[in-house]
Amino acid sequence: MLNKVKFLMATGLVTLALASPILAADHVLRIAYPEDPKTVDVQKTQDFYTLPLNVYDRLVEAETTAPGQSSLVPGLAESWDVSEDGKTYTFHLRKGVLFHNGEELTSDDVVYTFDRMLDPKTKALSTDLLDFVDGAKERLDGTATTVRGLQAVDKYTVKVVLRDPYAAFIALMASPGASIYNRKFTEPLGDQYGLSPETTNGTGPFVLKEYNLNDNQVLAANDKYYRGRPKLDQIIVRVVADSETLRLLLESDELDVFDVDYAPTQLPYFESSDKWKDQIRSGPRVGIYYYHINQALKPFDDVRVRKAFQMAINRDEILQKNFYGKGKIEDGVMPRGLVCYEPAKSIEYNPQKARQLLTEAGYPNGVDINLAQVSSWSSKWSDMNQIIQAQIKDAGFNAQIKTMDESAYFANRKAGTVDNYTQNWSADFNDPDNFFYTFFSKSGTAVRGYNNNDAEVFAALDKARTMTNAEERCALYRKMTDRIVQDDAAWVPLFSLDHTYVVQPRVKNFVVPWNGWSDMSYYKMEVE
């Protein structure tokens, strides 16, 4: 193997990623990331959460409790109260929690963090986390200089008042974007915050010690962490994009955790390897692959055509061919593991019946359609499109794949003119609202180009956001699953995947995260 590494280095196929090997050391975990996050300011990213999940804490944390399952537990807030009308949340902070610069966490830091997110000067990307906070809109559009719904009651008590009740608010507070900053440290830095170890400060279990752009980041254990010092002394995050390089790093003992998401084609190799097959760790992710349908474009303005499209796709074939069967067919809007989840009514794969529906809709000789594809995206999307293009021909769909650049795709999607496309969505927070409202609310269905203009669905999803009875709320979401998928045939749910890792034998207490991200907290992990 080492000879192969030397050959690849000589030919330029592996560059500096292997030039300075980081060998195994006591209590040092070595992981890889495909891109440089460019910032540790979590308010400025929606993609890179490994550093934020380890450098910061949140008022509430979502912990993995079982494969594909999670629970909301106290974080920086040791407890919270919710008013009877569901609008006022009072968070009681832990005393004695220290930021990495030695400052004690106070309620003012929490108010500052959320105000900073809504300050238009910050240009934060996840302001929707605070959409329901009273006064958030005015702060964000620049007509107010403070947020009236945020209040530091005393040194360790924070009150957040919502404009309307929002049942998913506590779940939102556990998302990475809700990480808490220190006002005294952060405010003077302005837009320079989070660009280096010297400009980064959290309360989390690890402290950012080095940031070598496009190469690596080094995290060190926080000796004064409020939950106790981590068992790991360091985490080294290497920037490695090439899948073959990732495998070589693992096999030459320069990497401790191999995330198969970054190199899915390597999975068969590991599963057949006597050395590695027992080192595979896998668990279901709370996320869903789907095929979008744009009802504003003919022939998909006819529900019979949409139902035919659903029936024409052999979802199991795609799961087996493209993802080695590592997942589960999904039939609804909610994937397994999500709060309120129950198996939905199955979608039948039946090309003959699909062809009959096309005939009934006025297309006895079949119908021409387009499938959208973005040129810069992963090849897995083009592979899926090609399989689906071949599958749906049996039902009478003559599909052409239209490739476009990313900017054209987003422009067409926003304008509501984008052709059908395949994508996936992973839970940002464990609540059905994260799926239903994203895709099928009045705003979501328009901005994502579904155009499923179902007034009953709009009203139900708005109502569900404000319901405080959990059982009744779940029942409403299940009813809307049937309405959206069966009655409206508004999209094609495909499958949820398992998330698979390969770990070195020295790695202990590795837990596959419940959500669909590759990012996770490494606080509880150990290495021998």
Coordinates of C-alpha atoms in Angstrom, one line a residue:
M1 CA 0.0 0.0 0.0
L2 CA 2.8 2.4 0.9
N3 CA 4.3 1.8 -2.6
K4 CA 1.0 2.8 -4.1
V5 CA 0.9 6.0 -2.0
K6 CA 4.4 6.9 -3.2
F7 CA 3.4 6.2 -6.8
L8 CA 0.3 8.4 -6.6
M9 CA 2.4 11.2 -5.0
A10 CA 5.0 10.9 -7.8
T11 CA 2.3 11.2 -10.4
G12 CA 0.6 14.1 -8.8
L13 CA -2.6 12.2 -8.0
V14 CA -2.0 12.8 -4.3
T15 CA -0.5 16.1 -3.4
L16 CA 0.3 17.7 -0.1
A17 CA -2.5 15.8 1.7
L18 CA 0.1 13.0 2.1
A19 CA 3.3 15.1 2.1
S20 CA 3.2 15.7 5.9
P21 CA 1.7 12.7 7.4
I22 CA 0.0 13.1 10.8
L23 CA 0.5 9.7 12.5
A24 CA -1.5 8.3 15.3
A25 CA -0.9 9.8 18.7
D26 CA -2.5 9.4 22.1
H27 CA -5.9 11.0 22.3
V28 CA -5.7 12.7 18.9
L29 CA -8.5 12.1 16.5
R30 CA -7.8 12.7 12.8
I31 CA -10.7 13.3 10.5
A32 CA -11.2 14.8 7.0
Y33 CA -13.5 17.3 5.4
P34 CA -13.9 17.7 1.6
E35 CA -13.7 21.6 1.6
D36 CA -12.3 24.4 3.7
P37 CA -15.2 26.0 5.6
K38 CA -13.6 29.5 5.2
T39 CA -15.1 30.7 8.5
V40 CA -16.0 29.5 12.0
D41 CA -18.7 32.1 12.2
V42 CA -21.7 29.7 12.0
Q43 CA -24.0 32.7 11.2
K44 CA -22.2 33.0 7.9
T45 CA -22.5 29.4 6.7
Q46 CA -25.3 26.8 6.1
D47 CA -23.1 24.0 5.1
F48 CA -20.0 23.5 7.3
Y49 CA -20.9 22.6 10.9
T50 CA -18.0 20.4 12.1
L51 CA -16.2 23.3 13.7
P52 CA -19.3 25.1 15.1
L53 CA -20.6 21.9 16.7
N54 CA -17.3 21.5 18.6
V55 CA -16.3 25.1 19.3
Y56 CA -19.7 26.4 20.4
D57 CA -22.7 25.3 22.5
R58 CA -26.3 26.1 22.2
L59 CA -29.1 26.7 24.7
V60 CA -30.5 23.3 23.8
E61 CA -28.7 20.3 22.3
A62 CA -30.0 17.5 20.1
E63 CA -28.3 14.3 21.2
T64 CA -28.4 11.0 19.3
T65 CA -30.2 8.5 21.6
A66 CA -30.5 5.5 19.2
P67 CA -29.9 4.8 15.5
G68 CA -31.6 7.6 13.6
Q69 CA -33.2 8.9 16.8
S70 CA -32.5 12.1 18.9
S71 CA -33.6 13.8 22.0
L72 CA -33.6 17.5 23.0
V73 CA -31.6 18.0 26.2
P74 CA -30.5 21.1 28.2
G75 CA -27.4 22.8 27.0
L76 CA -26.3 26.2 28.1
A77 CA -29.8 26.6 29.4
E78 CA -30.2 24.2 32.3
S79 CA -34.0 24.6 32.0
W80 CA -36.7 26.6 30.3
D81 CA -40.4 27.6 30.8
V82 CA -43.0 28.1 28.1
S83 CA -46.1 30.3 28.7
E84 CA -49.5 28.9 28.4
D85 CA -50.1 30.7 25.1
G86 CA -46.9 29.2 23.7
K87 CA -45.4 32.6 22.9
T88 CA -42.9 33.3 25.8
Y89 CA -39.9 31.1 26.4
T90 CA -37.8 31.8 29.5
F91 CA -34.4 30.2 29.5
H92 CA -32.5 29.7 32.8
L93 CA -28.7 29.7 32.0
R94 CA -26.1 27.6 33.8
K95 CA -23.9 29.6 36.1
G96 CA -20.1 29.5 35.7
V97 CA -20.0 28.5 32.1
L98 CA -16.8 30.1 30.6
F99 CA -16.0 31.1 27.0
H100 CA -12.6 30.1 25.7
N101 CA -11.3 33.7 26.5
G102 CA -12.4 33.3 30.2
E103 CA -15.5 35.4 30.1
E104 CA -18.5 34.0 31.9
L105 CA -21.7 33.3 29.8
T106 CA -24.5 35.7 30.7
S107 CA -27.9 36.4 29.4
D108 CA -26.5 39.5 27.6
D109 CA -24.4 37.1 25.4
V110 CA -27.5 35.3 24.3
V111 CA -29.4 38.4 23.5
Y112 CA -26.4 39.8 21.6
T113 CA -26.0 36.5 19.6
F114 CA -29.5 36.6 18.3
D115 CA -29.6 40.3 17.7
R116 CA -26.3 40.0 15.8
M117 CA -27.9 37.3 13.6
L118 CA -30.8 39.7 12.8
D119 CA -28.7 42.8 12.3
P120 CA -28.7 43.4 8.5
K121 CA -25.0 44.4 8.7
T122 CA -24.1 40.9 9.7
K123 CA -25.6 39.4 6.5
A124 CA -26.3 36.2 8.4
L125 CA -27.6 33.2 6.4
S126 CA -29.9 31.5 8.9
T127 CA -32.1 34.3 10.1
D128 CA -35.1 32.1 9.5
L129 CA -34.2 30.5 12.9
L130 CA -35.6 33.6 14.5
D131 CA -38.5 34.3 12.1
F132 CA -41.1 33.9 14.9
V133 CA -39.4 36.2 17.4
D134 CA -41.4 39.3 18.0
G135 CA -39.6 42.2 16.3
A136 CA -37.3 40.0 14.2
K137 CA -38.7 41.3 10.9
E138 CA -38.2 44.9 11.8
R139 CA -34.6 44.3 13.0
L140 CA -33.8 42.4 9.8
D141 CA -35.2 45.0 7.5
G142 CA -33.5 47.9 9.3
T143 CA -36.5 49.6 10.7
A144 CA -35.5 48.8 14.3
T145 CA -32.2 48.8 16.1
T146 CA -33.1 46.2 18.7
V147 CA -35.4 43.2 18.8
R148 CA -38.3 43.7 21.2
G149 CA -38.8 40.0 21.7
L150 CA -35.3 39.5 23.2
Q151 CA -34.8 40.4 26.8
A152 CA -32.1 39.8 29.4
V153 CA -34.2 39.5 32.5
D154 CA -31.2 39.2 34.8
K155 CA -27.7 37.9 34.5
Y156 CA -28.7 34.3 34.0
T157 CA -32.3 34.6 32.6
V158 CA -33.3 35.2 29.0
K159 CA -36.8 35.8 27.8
V160 CA -37.7 35.3 24.2
V161 CA -41.2 36.4 23.1
L162 CA -42.6 35.0 19.8
R163 CA -45.0 36.9 17.5
D164 CA -47.1 33.7 17.3
P165 CA -46.7 30.3 19.0
Y166 CA -44.2 28.1 17.2
A167 CA -44.1 24.5 18.3
A168 CA -40.7 23.8 16.8
F169 CA -38.9 26.7 18.5
I170 CA -37.0 24.6 21.1
A171 CA -35.9 22.2 18.3
L172 CA -34.6 25.2 16.4
M173 CA -32.6 26.3 19.4
A174 CA -30.6 23.1 19.1
S175 CA -29.5 23.7 15.5
P176 CA -25.9 24.7 14.8
G177 CA -27.0 28.2 13.6
A178 CA -28.2 28.9 17.2
S179 CA -24.7 28.7 18.7
I180 CA -24.0 31.3 21.3
Y181 CA -21.3 34.0 21.1
N182 CA -19.6 36.3 23.6
R183 CA -20.5 39.9 23.1
K184 CA -17.3 41.4 24.6
F185 CA -15.1 39.3 22.3
T186 CA -17.2 39.2 19.1
E187 CA -18.6 42.7 18.8
P188 CA -15.3 44.6 18.2
L189 CA -14.2 42.1 15.5
G190 CA -17.1 42.9 13.2
D191 CA -16.9 40.8 9.9
Q192 CA -13.4 39.5 10.9
Y193 CA -14.9 37.2 13.5
G194 CA -14.3 33.5 13.0
L195 CA -11.6 33.9 10.4
S196 CA -8.7 32.6 12.6
P197 CA -8.1 31.0 16.0
E198 CA -7.4 34.5 17.4
T199 CA -10.9 35.7 16.2
T200 CA -12.9 32.7 17.3
N201 CA -14.4 32.2 20.8
G202 CA -17.0 29.8 22.1
T203 CA -18.0 27.8 25.1
G204 CA -17.7 24.4 23.4
P205 CA -15.6 21.3 24.3
F206 CA -12.8 22.2 21.9
V207 CA -10.8 25.4 21.3
L208 CA -9.7 26.3 17.8
K209 CA -5.9 26.4 17.9
E210 CA -4.8 26.4 14.3
Y211 CA -6.4 27.2 11.0
N212 CA -4.3 26.5 7.9
L213 CA -6.4 27.6 4.9
N214 CA -7.3 24.8 2.5
D215 CA -5.1 22.4 4.5
N216 CA -6.2 21.7 8.1
Q217 CA -7.7 22.9 11.4
V218 CA -6.6 21.9 14.8
L219 CA -8.9 21.8 17.8
A220 CA -7.6 21.3 21.4
A221 CA -9.6 20.1 24.4
N222 CA -11.2 22.8 26.5
D223 CA -9.9 22.0 30.1
K224 CA -12.6 24.2 31.6
Y225 CA -15.6 22.8 29.7
Y226 CA -18.7 22.9 31.8
R227 CA -19.6 19.3 31.2
G228 CA -16.1 18.1 31.9
R229 CA -12.9 17.9 29.8
P230 CA -13.2 15.8 26.6
K231 CA -11.4 12.5 26.5
L232 CA -9.7 13.6 23.3
D233 CA -6.7 16.0 23.5
Q234 CA -6.9 17.2 19.9
I235 CA -8.9 16.9 16.8
I236 CA -7.1 17.4 13.5
V237 CA -9.4 18.2 10.6
R238 CA -7.7 17.7 7.2
V239 CA -9.1 19.2 3.9
V240 CA -9.1 16.3 1.5
A241 CA -11.5 16.2 -1.5
D242 CA -10.3 13.2 -3.5
S243 CA -12.0 9.9 -2.5
E244 CA -9.1 7.7 -3.4
T245 CA -6.8 9.9 -1.3
L246 CA -9.2 9.5 1.7
R247 CA -9.0 5.7 1.5
L248 CA -5.2 5.8 1.3
L249 CA -5.0 8.0 4.3
L250 CA -7.1 5.6 6.3
E251 CA -5.2 2.6 5.2
S252 CA -1.8 4.2 5.9
D253 CA -3.0 5.1 9.4
E254 CA -3.2 8.9 8.8
L255 CA -6.9 9.1 9.3
D256 CA -9.1 7.7 12.0
V257 CA -12.6 8.2 10.6
F258 CA -13.6 7.7 7.0
D259 CA -17.0 9.2 6.1
V260 CA -18.4 7.1 3.2
D261 CA -20.6 10.1 2.2
Y262 CA -17.4 11.7 0.9
A263 CA -16.4 8.6 -1.1
P264 CA -19.5 6.3 -1.7
T265 CA -17.8 4.3 -4.4
Q266 CA -15.3 3.0 -1.8
L267 CA -18.0 1.2 0.3
P268 CA -17.9 -2.1 -1.6
Y269 CA -14.1 -2.3 -1.0
F270 CA -14.5 -1.8 2.7
E271 CA -17.4 -4.3 3.0
S272 CA -15.3 -7.0 1.3
S273 CA -12.1 -6.2 3.2
D274 CA -11.2 -8.6 6.0
K275 CA -9.4 -5.8 7.7
W276 CA -12.1 -3.2 7.5
K277 CA -15.5 -4.9 7.4
D278 CA -15.8 -5.1 11.1
Q279 CA -14.8 -1.4 11.5
I280 CA -17.9 -0.2 9.6
R281 CA -20.4 1.9 11.6
S282 CA -23.7 2.7 10.0
G283 CA -27.0 4.2 11.1
P284 CA -30.1 5.7 9.5
R285 CA -30.1 9.4 8.7
V286 CA -33.1 11.7 9.2
G287 CA -33.3 12.8 5.6
I288 CA -35.0 12.1 2.3
Y289 CA -34.2 11.9 -1.4
Y290 CA -37.0 13.0 -3.6
Y291 CA -38.0 14.0 -7.1
H292 CA -39.5 17.4 -7.5
I293 CA -42.5 18.0 -9.7
N294 CA -43.4 21.5 -11.0
Q295 CA -47.2 21.7 -11.4
A296 CA -47.0 25.0 -13.3
L297 CA -45.5 23.2 -16.3
K298 CA -47.5 21.0 -18.6
P299 CA -48.1 18.1 -18.5
F300 CA -47.7 18.1 -14.7
D301 CA -50.6 20.5 -14.2
D302 CA -52.7 17.3 -14.4
V303 CA -52.7 15.2 -11.2
R304 CA -53.0 12.0 -13.4
V305 CA -49.7 12.8 -15.0
R306 CA -48.1 13.4 -11.6
K307 CA -49.5 10.1 -10.3
A308 CA -48.1 8.4 -13.4
F309 CA -44.7 9.9 -12.8
Q310 CA -44.7 8.6 -9.3
M311 CA -45.7 5.1 -10.5
A312 CA -43.1 5.1 -13.3
I313 CA -40.0 5.4 -11.1
N314 CA -38.5 2.2 -9.7
R315 CA -37.1 3.6 -6.5
D316 CA -35.7 0.3 -5.2
E317 CA -33.6 -0.1 -8.4
I318 CA -32.0 3.4 -7.8
L319 CA -31.4 2.6 -4.2
Q320 CA -29.7 -0.7 -5.1
K321 CA -27.7 0.5 -8.1
N322 CA -26.6 3.9 -6.9
F323 CA -26.5 3.5 -3.1
Y324 CA -25.7 -0.2 -2.7
G325 CA -29.1 -0.8 -1.1
K326 CA -28.1 1.1 2.1
G327 CA -31.4 2.8 2.9
K328 CA -35.1 2.5 3.1
I329 CA -37.9 3.4 0.6
E330 CA -39.9 6.4 1.8
D331 CA -43.5 7.1 0.8
G332 CA -44.3 10.3 2.6
V333 CA -42.9 13.7 3.5
M334 CA -41.4 12.7 6.8
P335 CA -38.4 10.3 6.8
R336 CA -37.8 7.7 9.4
G337 CA -36.5 9.0 12.7
L338 CA -38.3 12.4 12.5
V339 CA -40.7 13.4 15.2
C340 CA -44.2 12.3 14.3
Y341 CA -43.0 9.7 11.7
E342 CA -45.2 6.8 10.9
P343 CA -44.9 4.7 7.6
A344 CA -47.0 6.3 4.9
K345 CA -49.2 4.6 2.3
S346 CA -47.0 2.9 -0.3
I347 CA -46.5 4.3 -3.7
E348 CA -46.9 1.5 -6.3
Y349 CA -44.3 0.9 -9.0
N350 CA -46.5 0.1 -12.0
P351 CA -45.4 1.4 -15.4
Q352 CA -48.5 -0.2 -17.1
K353 CA -50.9 1.6 -14.8
A354 CA -48.9 4.8 -15.3
R355 CA -49.3 4.5 -19.0
Q356 CA -53.1 4.1 -18.6
L357 CA -53.1 7.3 -16.5
L358 CA -51.3 9.2 -19.2
T359 CA -53.9 7.9 -21.7
E360 CA -56.7 9.2 -19.5
A361 CA -54.9 12.5 -19.2
G362 CA -54.9 12.8 -23.0
Y363 CA -51.5 11.4 -23.9
P364 CA -52.2 8.0 -25.4
N365 CA -48.9 8.1 -27.4
G366 CA -46.8 9.3 -24.5
V367 CA -45.6 12.7 -23.5
D368 CA -42.4 14.7 -23.8
I369 CA -40.9 16.1 -20.5
N370 CA -37.7 17.7 -19.3
L371 CA -35.6 16.7 -16.3
A372 CA -33.3 19.4 -14.9
Q373 CA -29.7 18.9 -13.9
V374 CA -27.0 21.2 -12.6
S375 CA -23.6 20.9 -14.3
S376 CA -21.5 21.6 -11.3
W377 CA -23.2 19.2 -8.9
S378 CA -22.1 15.7 -7.9
S379 CA -22.3 13.1 -10.6
K380 CA -24.7 11.1 -8.5
W381 CA -27.5 13.4 -9.6
S382 CA -26.8 12.9 -13.3
D383 CA -26.5 9.2 -12.7
M384 CA -30.0 9.2 -11.0
N385 CA -31.4 11.3 -13.8
Q386 CA -30.2 8.8 -16.4
I387 CA -31.6 5.9 -14.6
I388 CA -35.0 7.6 -14.2
Q389 CA -34.9 8.7 -17.8
A390 CA -34.7 5.1 -18.9
Q391 CA -37.2 3.8 -16.3
I392 CA -40.1 6.2 -17.1
K393 CA -39.9 5.5 -20.8
D394 CA -41.8 2.3 -20.2
A395 CA -44.7 4.4 -18.9
G396 CA -44.7 6.7 -21.9
F397 CA -42.6 9.6 -20.6
N398 CA -40.0 10.7 -23.2
A399 CA -37.6 12.6 -21.0
Q400 CA -34.8 15.0 -22.1
I401 CA -32.2 15.9 -19.5
K402 CA -31.6 19.7 -19.5
T403 CA -28.2 20.7 -18.0
M404 CA -27.7 24.2 -16.7
D405 CA -25.4 26.0 -14.4
E406 CA -26.2 26.6 -10.8
S407 CA -27.1 30.2 -11.1
A408 CA -29.6 29.4 -13.9
Y409 CA -31.1 26.6 -11.8
F410 CA -31.7 28.8 -8.8
A411 CA -33.1 31.6 -10.9
N412 CA -35.5 29.3 -12.7
R413 CA -36.5 27.7 -9.4
K414 CA -37.2 31.0 -7.8
A415 CA -39.2 32.1 -10.8
G416 CA -41.2 28.9 -10.6
T417 CA -40.2 27.8 -14.1
V418 CA -37.7 25.0 -13.3
D419 CA -38.2 21.6 -14.7
N420 CA -38.5 18.5 -12.4
Y421 CA -35.2 17.8 -10.6
T422 CA -33.9 15.3 -8.0
Q423 CA -32.4 16.4 -4.7
N424 CA -32.3 15.4 -1.0
W425 CA -33.0 17.2 2.3
S426 CA -31.6 16.4 5.7
A427 CA -33.1 17.5 9.0
D428 CA -31.7 20.8 10.3
F429 CA -33.8 20.3 13.4
N430 CA -35.9 17.3 14.5
D431 CA -39.4 18.6 13.7
P432 CA -41.8 17.9 10.8
D433 CA -42.0 21.7 10.1
N434 CA -38.5 21.4 8.8
F435 CA -39.8 19.3 5.9
F436 CA -43.4 20.2 5.4
Y437 CA -43.1 24.0 5.6
T438 CA -39.9 24.0 3.6
F439 CA -41.5 22.3 0.6
F440 CA -45.3 22.7 0.8
S441 CA -46.1 25.9 2.6
K442 CA -47.4 28.8 0.4
S443 CA -43.9 30.4 0.4
G444 CA -42.0 27.1 0.2
T445 CA -43.9 25.6 -2.7
A446 CA -43.4 28.8 -4.7
V447 CA -39.7 29.5 -4.0
R448 CA -38.8 25.8 -4.7
G449 CA -40.8 25.6 -7.9
Y450 CA -43.4 23.0 -6.8
N451 CA -46.4 25.3 -7.3
N452 CA -48.6 22.9 -5.4
N453 CA -51.2 25.6 -4.7
D454 CA -53.4 23.6 -2.3
A455 CA -55.2 26.0 0.1
E456 CA -56.0 23.2 2.5
V457 CA -52.3 22.3 2.8
F458 CA -51.3 25.9 3.3
A459 CA -53.8 26.4 6.1
A460 CA -52.9 23.1 7.8
L461 CA -49.2 23.8 7.8
D462 CA -49.7 27.3 9.2
K463 CA -51.9 25.8 11.9
A464 CA -49.5 23.0 12.7
R465 CA -46.7 25.5 13.5
T466 CA -48.8 27.0 16.3
M467 CA -50.3 23.9 17.8
T468 CA -49.2 23.0 21.4
N469 CA -50.8 19.6 21.6
A470 CA -48.1 17.3 20.3
E471 CA -50.4 14.3 19.6
E472 CA -52.9 16.4 17.6
R473 CA -50.1 18.1 15.8
C474 CA -48.6 14.8 14.7
A475 CA -52.0 13.6 13.5
L476 CA -52.4 16.7 11.3
Y477 CA -49.0 16.1 9.7
R478 CA -49.9 12.5 9.0
K479 CA -53.1 13.6 7.4
M480 CA -51.2 16.2 5.3
T481 CA -48.8 13.4 4.2
D482 CA -51.7 11.6 2.5
R483 CA -53.0 14.9 1.0
I484 CA -49.7 16.0 -0.4
V485 CA -48.3 12.6 -1.7
Q486 CA -51.5 10.7 -2.5
D487 CA -54.1 13.3 -3.4
D488 CA -51.9 16.0 -4.8
A489 CA -49.1 13.8 -6.0
A490 CA -46.9 16.8 -5.4
W491 CA -43.6 15.0 -5.4
V492 CA -42.0 11.6 -5.6
P493 CA -40.5 10.6 -2.2
L494 CA -37.6 8.2 -3.0
F495 CA -35.7 6.9 0.0
S496 CA -33.8 7.7 3.1
L497 CA -30.2 6.5 3.3
D498 CA -28.0 5.0 6.0
H499 CA -25.0 7.0 7.0
T500 CA -21.9 4.9 7.0
Y501 CA -18.4 5.4 8.4
V502 CA -15.2 3.3 8.6
V503 CA -13.2 3.8 11.8
Q504 CA -9.8 2.8 13.0
P505 CA -9.8 0.1 15.8
R506 CA -8.4 2.7 18.2
V507 CA -11.6 4.8 17.9
K508 CA -14.1 4.1 20.7
N509 CA -17.6 5.3 21.5
F510 CA -18.3 6.4 17.9
V511 CA -21.9 7.2 17.4
V512 CA -23.4 7.8 14.0
P513 CA -25.2 11.2 14.2
W514 CA -29.0 11.1 14.0
N515 CA -29.3 13.8 11.3
G516 CA -28.2 13.7 7.7
W517 CA -25.0 15.8 8.1
S518 CA -21.5 14.5 8.1
D519 CA -20.8 17.1 10.8
M520 CA -21.0 16.0 14.5
S521 CA -19.8 16.8 18.0
Y522 CA -16.8 14.7 19.0
Y523 CA -17.1 15.5 22.7
K524 CA -17.9 11.9 23.8
M525 CA -15.6 10.2 21.4
E526 CA -12.4 8.4 22.6
V527 CA -9.3 7.0 21.0
E528 CA -6.9 4.4 22.5

